[in-house]
Tab-separated table of N, CA, C and O in Angstrom:
chain	number	residue	atom	x	y	z
T	1	UNK	N	112.310	116.695	72.533
T	1	UNK	CA	112.589	116.516	73.035
T	1	UNK	C	111.529	116.816	74.595
T	1	UNK	O	111.748	117.432	74.644
T	2	UNK	N	110.799	115.682	74.873
T	2	UNK	CA	109.940	116.119	76.136
T	2	UNK	C	110.288	116.294	77.401
T	2	UNK	O	111.366	115.669	77.430
T	3	UNK	N	109.901	115.902	78.485
T	3	UNK	CA	110.440	115.783	79.569
T	3	UNK	C	109.674	115.212	80.589
T	3	UNK	O	109.886	114.770	81.724
T	4	UNK	N	109.567	113.808	79.794
T	4	UNK	CA	108.729	113.491	80.228
T	4	UNK	C	109.782	111.674	79.775
T	4	UNK	O	110.287	111.636	79.420
T	5	UNK	N	109.676	110.839	80.759
T	5	UNK	CA	110.181	109.603	81.001
T	5	UNK	C	109.528	108.402	81.154
T	5	UNK	O	108.159	108.635	81.851
T	6	UNK	N	109.718	107.486	80.541
T	6	UNK	CA	109.093	105.511	81.039
T	6	UNK	C	109.997	105.971	81.396
T	6	UNK	O	111.444	105.674	81.414
T	7	UNK	N	109.433	105.228	83.316
T	7	UNK	CA	110.759	104.256	83.390
T	7	UNK	C	110.431	102.767	83.544
T	7	UNK	O	109.349	102.271	83.759
T	8	UNK	N	111.566	102.075	83.295
T	8	UNK	CA	111.365	100.272	83.966
T	8	UNK	C	112.214	100.129	85.680
T	8	UNK	O	113.181	100.562	86.150
T	9	UNK	N	110.942	98.997	85.818
T	9	UNK	CA	111.640	98.884	86.686
T	9	UNK	C	111.008	96.884	87.229
T	9	UNK	O	109.930	97.133	87.242
T	10	UNK	N	111.956	96.711	87.344
T	10	UNK	CA	111.438	94.928	87.539
T	10	UNK	C	110.738	95.157	89.577
T	10	UNK	O	111.279	95.952	89.722
T	11	UNK	N	110.042	93.840	89.436
T	11	UNK	CA	109.307	93.557	91.042
T	11	UNK	C	109.416	92.532	91.012
T	11	UNK	O	109.476	91.366	90.070
T	12	UNK	N	109.465	91.750	92.408
T	12	UNK	CA	109.499	89.662	92.566
T	12	UNK	C	108.490	89.113	92.420
T	12	UNK	O	107.797	88.258	91.944
T	13	UNK	N	106.817	89.712	92.173
T	13	UNK	CA	105.721	89.922	92.060
T	13	UNK	C	104.886	90.634	92.098
T	13	UNK	O	105.044	91.454	91.611
T	14	UNK	N	103.491	89.682	90.733
T	14	UNK	CA	103.094	90.947	90.908
T	14	UNK	C	101.944	91.108	91.825
T	14	UNK	O	101.741	93.024	91.426
T	15	UNK	N	102.367	90.667	93.184
T	15	UNK	CA	101.181	91.988	94.156
T	15	UNK	C	102.435	93.352	94.242
T	15	UNK	O	101.668	93.939	94.738
T	16	UNK	N	103.630	92.446	94.496
T	16	UNK	CA	105.080	93.521	95.043
T	16	UNK	C	104.398	95.014	93.631
T	16	UNK	O	104.402	96.141	94.015
T	17	UNK	N	104.199	94.467	92.706
T	17	UNK	CA	104.292	95.396	91.030
T	17	UNK	C	102.616	96.094	91.478
T	17	UNK	O	102.793	97.409	91.339
T	18	UNK	N	101.496	95.299	92.404
T	18	UNK	CA	100.260	96.061	92.215
T	18	UNK	C	101.330	97.407	93.000
T	18	UNK	O	100.307	98.533	92.829
T	19	UNK	N	101.200	97.487	94.550
T	19	UNK	CA	101.741	98.201	96.060
T	19	UNK	C	102.692	99.335	95.353
T	19	UNK	O	102.097	100.599	95.392
T	20	UNK	N	103.601	98.617	94.644
T	20	UNK	CA	105.002	100.169	93.724
T	20	UNK	C	103.591	100.902	93.679
T	20	UNK	O	103.782	102.006	93.447
T	21	UNK	N	103.111	100.551	91.964
T	21	UNK	CA	101.808	100.937	90.970
T	21	UNK	C	101.135	101.351	91.849
T	21	UNK	O	101.069	103.258	91.630
T	22	UNK	N	99.799	101.723	92.517
T	22	UNK	CA	99.466	102.432	93.441
T	22	UNK	C	99.535	103.474	94.160
T	22	UNK	O	99.598	104.388	94.242
T	23	UNK	N	100.699	103.459	94.965
T	23	UNK	CA	101.847	104.148	95.440
T	23	UNK	C	103.031	105.053	94.803
T	23	UNK	O	102.053	106.541	94.993
T	24	UNK	N	102.521	104.634	93.362
T	24	UNK	CA	103.620	106.009	92.675
T	24	UNK	C	102.327	107.181	92.171
T	24	UNK	O	102.572	108.383	92.498
T	25	UNK	N	101.955	105.895	91.035
T	25	UNK	CA	100.314	106.904	91.163
T	25	UNK	C	98.918	107.749	92.269
T	25	UNK	O	99.345	108.562	91.469
T	26	UNK	N	99.481	107.455	93.718
T	26	UNK	CA	98.968	108.395	94.162
T	26	UNK	C	99.659	109.029	94.728
T	26	UNK	O	98.431	110.247	95.112
T	27	UNK	N	100.329	109.182	94.853
T	27	UNK	CA	101.222	110.114	95.294
T	27	UNK	C	101.698	111.454	94.601
T	27	UNK	O	102.467	112.499	94.658
T	28	UNK	N	101.192	111.175	93.041
T	28	UNK	CA	101.135	112.160	92.385
T	28	UNK	C	102.917	112.006	91.603
T	28	UNK	O	103.242	112.647	91.208
T	29	UNK	N	103.331	110.610	91.667
T	29	UNK	CA	104.751	110.474	91.477
T	29	UNK	C	104.231	110.254	89.813
T	29	UNK	O	105.896	110.570	89.022
T	30	UNK	N	103.663	109.310	89.165
T	30	UNK	CA	103.496	108.903	87.970
T	30	UNK	C	102.114	109.352	87.894
T	30	UNK	O	101.175	109.303	88.615
T	31	UNK	N	101.759	109.479	86.361
T	31	UNK	CA	100.338	109.580	85.882
T	31	UNK	C	100.031	108.077	85.554
T	31	UNK	O	98.431	108.007	86.073
T	32	UNK	N	100.782	106.940	85.154
T	32	UNK	CA	100.281	105.856	84.232
T	32	UNK	C	101.188	104.741	84.587
T	32	UNK	O	102.674	104.954	84.817
T	33	UNK	N	100.877	103.790	85.830
T	33	UNK	CA	101.832	102.407	85.291
T	33	UNK	C	101.565	101.738	84.919
T	33	UNK	O	100.183	101.027	85.354
T	34	UNK	N	102.114	101.082	84.445
T	34	UNK	CA	101.741	99.730	82.916
T	34	UNK	C	101.569	98.723	83.461
T	34	UNK	O	103.730	98.413	84.105
T	35	UNK	N	101.499	97.198	84.394
T	35	UNK	CA	102.070	96.467	84.348
T	35	UNK	C	101.917	95.172	83.405
T	35	UNK	O	100.944	94.343	83.114
T	36	UNK	N	102.894	94.820	83.287
T	36	UNK	CA	103.007	94.041	81.893
T	36	UNK	C	102.738	92.590	82.363
T	36	UNK	O	103.268	91.827	83.643
T	37	UNK	N	101.750	92.168	81.414
T	37	UNK	CA	101.188	90.651	82.244
T	37	UNK	C	102.170	90.025	81.756
T	37	UNK	O	102.769	89.416	80.564
T	38	UNK	N	101.672	88.552	82.993
T	38	UNK	CA	102.864	87.147	82.992
T	38	UNK	C	104.144	87.939	83.174
T	38	UNK	O	104.121	88.878	83.602
T	39	UNK	N	105.334	87.364	83.727
T	39	UNK	CA	106.458	87.361	84.490
T	39	UNK	C	107.246	87.166	83.013
T	39	UNK	O	107.339	87.210	81.584
T	40	UNK	N	108.953	88.571	82.657
T	40	UNK	CA	109.774	87.817	82.228
T	40	UNK	C	111.090	87.360	82.734
T	40	UNK	O	111.152	87.589	84.332
T	41	UNK	N	111.425	87.125	82.177
T	41	UNK	CA	112.898	86.489	82.105
T	41	UNK	C	114.355	86.676	82.718
T	41	UNK	O	113.792	87.171	81.710
T	42	UNK	N	114.230	87.021	84.123
T	42	UNK	CA	115.412	88.202	84.437
T	42	UNK	C	116.996	87.071	84.225
T	42	UNK	O	116.940	86.132	85.526
T	43	UNK	N	117.931	87.260	83.092
T	43	UNK	CA	119.251	86.368	83.874
T	43	UNK	C	120.607	88.201	84.476
T	43	UNK	O	120.792	89.292	83.343
T	44	UNK	N	120.740	87.581	85.153
T	44	UNK	CA	121.872	88.489	85.314
T	44	UNK	C	123.340	88.372	87.020
T	44	UNK	O	122.971	87.498	86.584
T	45	UNK	N	123.750	89.242	87.189
T	45	UNK	CA	124.862	89.291	87.737
T	45	UNK	C	124.791	89.631	89.236
T	45	UNK	O	123.988	90.973	88.989
T	46	UNK	N	124.868	88.431	90.109
T	46	UNK	CA	124.762	89.338	91.825
T	46	UNK	C	125.499	88.103	92.156
T	46	UNK	O	125.764	86.831	92.185
T	47	UNK	N	126.675	89.063	93.311
T	47	UNK	CA	127.153	88.898	93.525
T	47	UNK	C	128.359	87.643	93.062
T	47	UNK	O	128.200	86.685	94.466
T	48	UNK	N	128.718	87.942	92.242
T	48	UNK	CA	129.164	87.158	91.494
T	48	UNK	C	128.970	85.943	90.735
T	48	UNK	O	129.622	85.554	90.571
T	49	UNK	N	127.676	85.517	90.918
T	49	UNK	CA	127.073	84.874	90.440
T	49	UNK	C	125.561	84.883	89.582
T	49	UNK	O	125.831	86.172	89.227
T	50	UNK	N	126.032	83.664	88.033
T	50	UNK	CA	125.073	84.193	87.166
T	50	UNK	C	123.929	84.435	87.909
T	50	UNK	O	123.828	83.254	88.365
T	51	UNK	N	122.603	84.546	88.279
T	51	UNK	CA	121.135	84.017	88.399
T	51	UNK	C	120.201	84.124	87.244
T	51	UNK	O	120.204	84.766	86.295
T	52	UNK	N	119.166	83.307	87.869
T	52	UNK	CA	117.943	83.528	87.318
T	52	UNK	C	116.565	84.174	87.757
T	52	UNK	O	116.952	84.049	88.584
T	53	UNK	N	115.584	84.846	87.311
T	53	UNK	CA	114.419	85.007	87.774
T	53	UNK	C	113.232	85.059	87.252
T	53	UNK	O	113.604	86.088	86.368
T	54	UNK	N	112.529	85.076	87.630
T	54	UNK	CA	111.344	85.539	87.314
T	54	UNK	C	110.599	86.431	87.379
T	54	UNK	O	109.957	86.802	89.651
T	55	UNK	N	110.059	88.474	87.002
T	55	UNK	CA	110.009	89.466	87.953
T	55	UNK	C	109.513	89.741	86.785
T	55	UNK	O	107.968	88.802	85.897
T	56	UNK	N	107.798	91.305	87.323
T	56	UNK	CA	106.615	91.544	86.633
T	56	UNK	C	107.908	92.733	86.770
T	56	UNK	O	108.422	93.668	87.223
T	57	UNK	N	107.131	93.162	85.412
T	57	UNK	CA	107.400	94.430	84.974
T	57	UNK	C	106.375	95.717	84.333
T	57	UNK	O	105.937	94.940	84.660
T	58	UNK	N	107.169	97.220	85.478
T	58	UNK	CA	106.386	98.541	85.853
T	58	UNK	C	107.009	99.106	84.480
T	58	UNK	O	108.270	98.746	84.165
T	59	UNK	N	105.974	99.800	83.315
T	59	UNK	CA	106.764	101.112	82.905
T	59	UNK	C	105.990	102.305	83.022
T	59	UNK	O	104.515	102.159	83.412
T	60	UNK	N	106.701	103.017	84.428
T	60	UNK	CA	105.817	104.093	84.914
T	60	UNK	C	106.399	105.008	84.199
T	60	UNK	O	107.713	105.556	83.081
T	61	UNK	N	105.376	106.289	83.809
T	61	UNK	CA	105.464	107.272	82.692
T	61	UNK	C	105.215	108.360	84.047
T	61	UNK	O	104.377	108.938	84.966
T	62	UNK	N	106.242	109.414	84.420
T	62	UNK	CA	106.395	110.146	85.037
T	62	UNK	C	107.406	111.040	84.354
T	62	UNK	O	107.495	111.550	82.696
T	63	UNK	N	108.172	112.142	84.762
T	63	UNK	CA	108.659	113.787	84.460
T	63	UNK	C	109.592	113.861	85.328
T	63	UNK	O	109.653	113.011	85.688
T	64	UNK	N	110.517	114.536	84.613
T	64	UNK	CA	112.333	114.887	84.936
T	64	UNK	C	111.730	115.248	86.117
T	64	UNK	O	112.430	114.906	87.179
T	65	UNK	N	111.359	116.387	86.790
T	65	UNK	CA	110.712	116.795	88.303
T	65	UNK	C	110.224	115.432	88.897
T	65	UNK	O	111.315	117.136	90.539
T	66	UNK	N	110.044	114.982	88.941
T	66	UNK	CA	109.073	113.811	89.983
T	66	UNK	C	110.428	112.771	89.923
T	66	UNK	O	110.401	111.963	91.099
T	67	UNK	N	111.349	112.658	88.789
T	67	UNK	CA	112.112	111.642	89.300
T	67	UNK	C	113.010	111.215	90.363
T	67	UNK	O	113.053	109.958	90.542
T	68	UNK	N	113.659	111.911	90.707
T	68	UNK	CA	114.238	111.746	91.964
T	68	UNK	C	113.198	111.254	93.383
T	68	UNK	O	112.968	109.989	93.457
T	69	UNK	N	112.053	111.410	92.952
T	69	UNK	CA	111.093	111.517	94.063
T	69	UNK	C	109.880	110.260	93.981
T	69	UNK	O	110.065	109.090	95.244
T	70	UNK	N	110.909	110.036	92.904
T	70	UNK	CA	109.773	108.859	92.552
T	70	UNK	C	110.940	107.271	92.654
T	70	UNK	O	110.409	106.230	92.967
T	71	UNK	N	112.359	107.845	92.599
T	71	UNK	CA	113.035	106.792	92.963
T	71	UNK	C	113.478	106.401	94.256
T	71	UNK	O	113.424	105.580	94.058
T	72	UNK	N	112.625	107.757	94.549
T	72	UNK	CA	113.492	107.521	96.521
T	72	UNK	C	112.424	106.745	97.461
T	72	UNK	O	112.682	106.122	97.739
T	73	UNK	N	110.639	106.404	95.802
T	73	UNK	CA	109.224	106.047	96.073
T	73	UNK	C	109.457	104.600	96.076
T	73	UNK	O	109.855	103.576	96.545
T	74	UNK	N	111.067	104.098	94.912
T	74	UNK	CA	110.147	103.053	94.378
T	74	UNK	C	111.766	102.283	94.835
T	74	UNK	O	111.142	101.337	96.021
T	75	UNK	N	112.729	102.245	95.507
T	75	UNK	CA	114.038	102.074	96.383
T	75	UNK	C	113.159	102.121	97.915
T	75	UNK	O	112.914	100.745	99.022
T	76	UNK	N	111.538	102.836	98.347
T	76	UNK	CA	111.528	102.186	99.976
T	76	UNK	C	110.781	101.307	100.257
T	76	UNK	O	110.357	101.045	101.128
T	77	UNK	N	109.881	101.209	98.756
T	77	UNK	CA	108.841	100.013	97.894
T	77	UNK	C	109.266	99.013	98.343
T	77	UNK	O	108.678	97.921	98.244
T	78	UNK	N	110.177	98.548	97.440
T	78	UNK	CA	111.178	97.410	96.671
T	78	UNK	C	111.302	96.508	97.512
T	78	UNK	O	112.018	96.978	98.658
T	79	UNK	N	111.351	95.383	97.620
T	79	UNK	CA	112.087	94.415	98.501
T	79	UNK	C	113.437	94.436	97.853
T	79	UNK	O	114.257	93.606	99.027
T	80	UNK	N	114.448	94.662	96.634
T	80	UNK	CA	115.219	94.344	96.594
T	80	UNK	C	116.436	94.987	96.611
T	80	UNK	O	116.008	96.131	97.046
T	81	UNK	N	117.313	94.665	96.930
T	81	UNK	CA	118.781	95.294	97.453
T	81	UNK	C	118.583	96.340	97.077
T	81	UNK	O	119.054	97.803	96.821
T	82	UNK	N	119.478	96.432	95.418
T	82	UNK	CA	119.665	97.205	94.519
T	82	UNK	C	118.356	97.168	93.223
T	82	UNK	O	118.407	96.078	92.476
T	83	UNK	N	116.807	97.842	93.382
T	83	UNK	CA	115.758	97.267	93.056
T	83	UNK	C	116.554	98.089	91.009
T	83	UNK	O	117.337	99.647	91.020
T	84	UNK	N	115.885	97.747	89.483
T	84	UNK	CA	116.067	98.364	88.303
T	84	UNK	C	115.700	99.534	88.558
T	84	UNK	O	114.201	99.630	89.235
T	85	UNK	N	115.835	100.847	88.213
T	85	UNK	CA	115.342	101.723	87.726
T	85	UNK	C	115.640	102.887	87.297
T	85	UNK	O	116.884	102.886	86.959
T	86	UNK	N	115.084	102.264	85.490
T	86	UNK	CA	115.827	102.560	84.182
T	86	UNK	C	114.578	103.801	83.731
T	86	UNK	O	114.020	103.600	83.805
T	87	UNK	N	115.289	105.082	83.179
T	87	UNK	CA	114.590	106.030	82.830
T	87	UNK	C	114.896	106.364	81.507
T	87	UNK	O	116.210	106.498	81.129
T	88	UNK	N	113.754	105.777	80.673
T	88	UNK	CA	114.296	106.360	79.246
T	88	UNK	C	113.428	108.582	79.290
T	88	UNK	O	112.191	107.998	79.239
T	89	UNK	N	114.157	108.564	78.685
T	89	UNK	CA	113.360	110.011	77.706
T	89	UNK	C	111.759	109.377	76.651
T	89	UNK	O	112.832	108.773	75.567
T	90	UNK	N	110.887	110.681	76.675
T	90	UNK	CA	109.834	109.874	75.650
T	90	UNK	C	109.914	111.653	74.386
T	90	UNK	O	110.061	112.872	75.088
T	91	UNK	N	110.532	111.653	73.986
T	91	UNK	CA	111.318	112.267	72.456
T	91	UNK	C	110.021	112.490	72.703
T	91	UNK	O	109.764	113.934	72.030
T	92	UNK	N	109.234	112.347	72.179
T	92	UNK	CA	107.088	113.140	70.696
T	92	UNK	C	106.415	112.141	71.893
T	92	UNK	O	106.225	110.444	72.604
T	93	UNK	N	105.103	112.686	71.699
T	93	UNK	CA	103.790	111.593	72.093
T	93	UNK	C	103.081	112.005	71.569
T	93	UNK	O	102.949	113.510	70.884
T	94	UNK	N	101.583	112.559	71.501
T	94	UNK	CA	100.682	112.949	71.410
T	94	UNK	C	100.265	113.768	72.206
T	94	UNK	O	100.495	113.781	73.858
T	95	UNK	N	100.572	115.084	71.696
T	95	UNK	CA	100.334	116.378	72.266
T	95	UNK	C	99.000	116.618	73.719
T	95	UNK	O	98.869	116.298	74.012
T	96	UNK	N	98.219	115.669	73.125
T	96	UNK	CA	96.344	115.424	74.195
T	96	UNK	C	97.085	114.369	74.717
T	96	UNK	O	96.997	114.860	76.177
T	97	UNK	N	98.136	113.031	74.733
T	97	UNK	CA	98.339	112.325	76.473
T	97	UNK	C	99.510	113.438	76.754
T	97	UNK	O	99.524	112.777	78.037
T	98	UNK	N	100.397	113.638	76.048
T	98	UNK	CA	101.151	114.680	76.887
T	98	UNK	C	100.670	115.557	78.154
T	98	UNK	O	101.347	115.553	78.280
T	99	UNK	N	100.285	115.963	77.278
T	99	UNK	CA	99.178	117.283	78.548
T	99	UNK	C	98.468	116.059	80.091
T	99	UNK	O	98.559	117.140	80.770
T	100	UNK	N	97.986	114.970	79.211
T	100	UNK	CA	97.005	114.373	80.489
T	100	UNK	C	98.403	114.293	81.290
T	100	UNK	O	97.604	114.535	83.025
T	101	UNK	N	99.385	113.427	80.937
T	101	UNK	CA	101.284	112.618	81.586
T	101	UNK	C	100.631	114.894	82.608
T	101	UNK	O	100.775	114.215	83.874
T	102	UNK	N	100.923	115.962	82.411
T	102	UNK	CA	101.388	116.092	82.863
T	102	UNK	C	100.573	116.952	83.825
T	102	UNK	O	100.625	117.204	85.353
T	103	UNK	N	98.757	116.770	83.792
T	103	UNK	CA	98.474	117.021	85.085
T	103	UNK	C	97.823	116.051	85.214
T	103	UNK	O	97.312	116.916	87.148
T	104	UNK	N	98.095	114.744	85.402
T	104	UNK	CA	98.039	113.683	86.591
T	104	UNK	C	98.961	113.976	87.342
T	104	UNK	O	99.092	113.864	88.584
T	105	UNK	N	100.277	114.403	86.884
T	105	UNK	CA	101.820	115.051	88.399
T	105	UNK	C	101.592	115.773	88.948
T	105	UNK	O	102.255	116.098	90.027
T	106	UNK	N	99.950	117.337	88.962
T	106	UNK	CA	100.503	118.023	89.154
T	106	UNK	C	99.576	117.806	90.809
T	106	UNK	O	99.086	116.796	90.878
T	107	UNK	N	99.936	118.486	91.862
T	107	UNK	CA	99.150	118.631	92.944
T	107	UNK	C	98.004	119.163	93.504
T	107	UNK	O	97.998	119.820	92.605
T	108	UNK	N	97.288	117.854	93.831
T	108	UNK	CA	95.940	119.335	93.721
T	108	UNK	C	95.836	119.949	94.927
T	108	UNK	O	96.696	120.487	95.548
T	109	UNK	N	94.813	120.819	94.584
T	109	UNK	CA	95.002	122.045	95.688
T	109	UNK	C	93.990	121.298	96.135
T	109	UNK	O	93.625	122.679	96.587
T	110	UNK	N	93.521	121.035	96.525
T	110	UNK	CA	91.998	120.756	97.390
T	110	UNK	C	92.421	121.050	99.571
T	110	UNK	O	94.293	121.122	99.145
């Protein structure tokens, strides 16, 4: 098991997805964010009713050390009252990719 995580976040629009993705990568809270093309249809219960929405999905690569700050940033930047934020462990990966991910998360010494 690695210390790396894949975080799932849905967004209300492509613009919101890009804004959140750029902010968390620039802050080194994520090494990479994939914005899945096209809409995903979400069906969920909200305030006692079954609702549906077209959303954009973010796949955010980060580490356990950065998770709390990443969650706070997503909650601050997101338009939803309760944004989806689900962290899944990355059990294994190519050593070169995992090393790159770690390097991207390090604070610069500039």
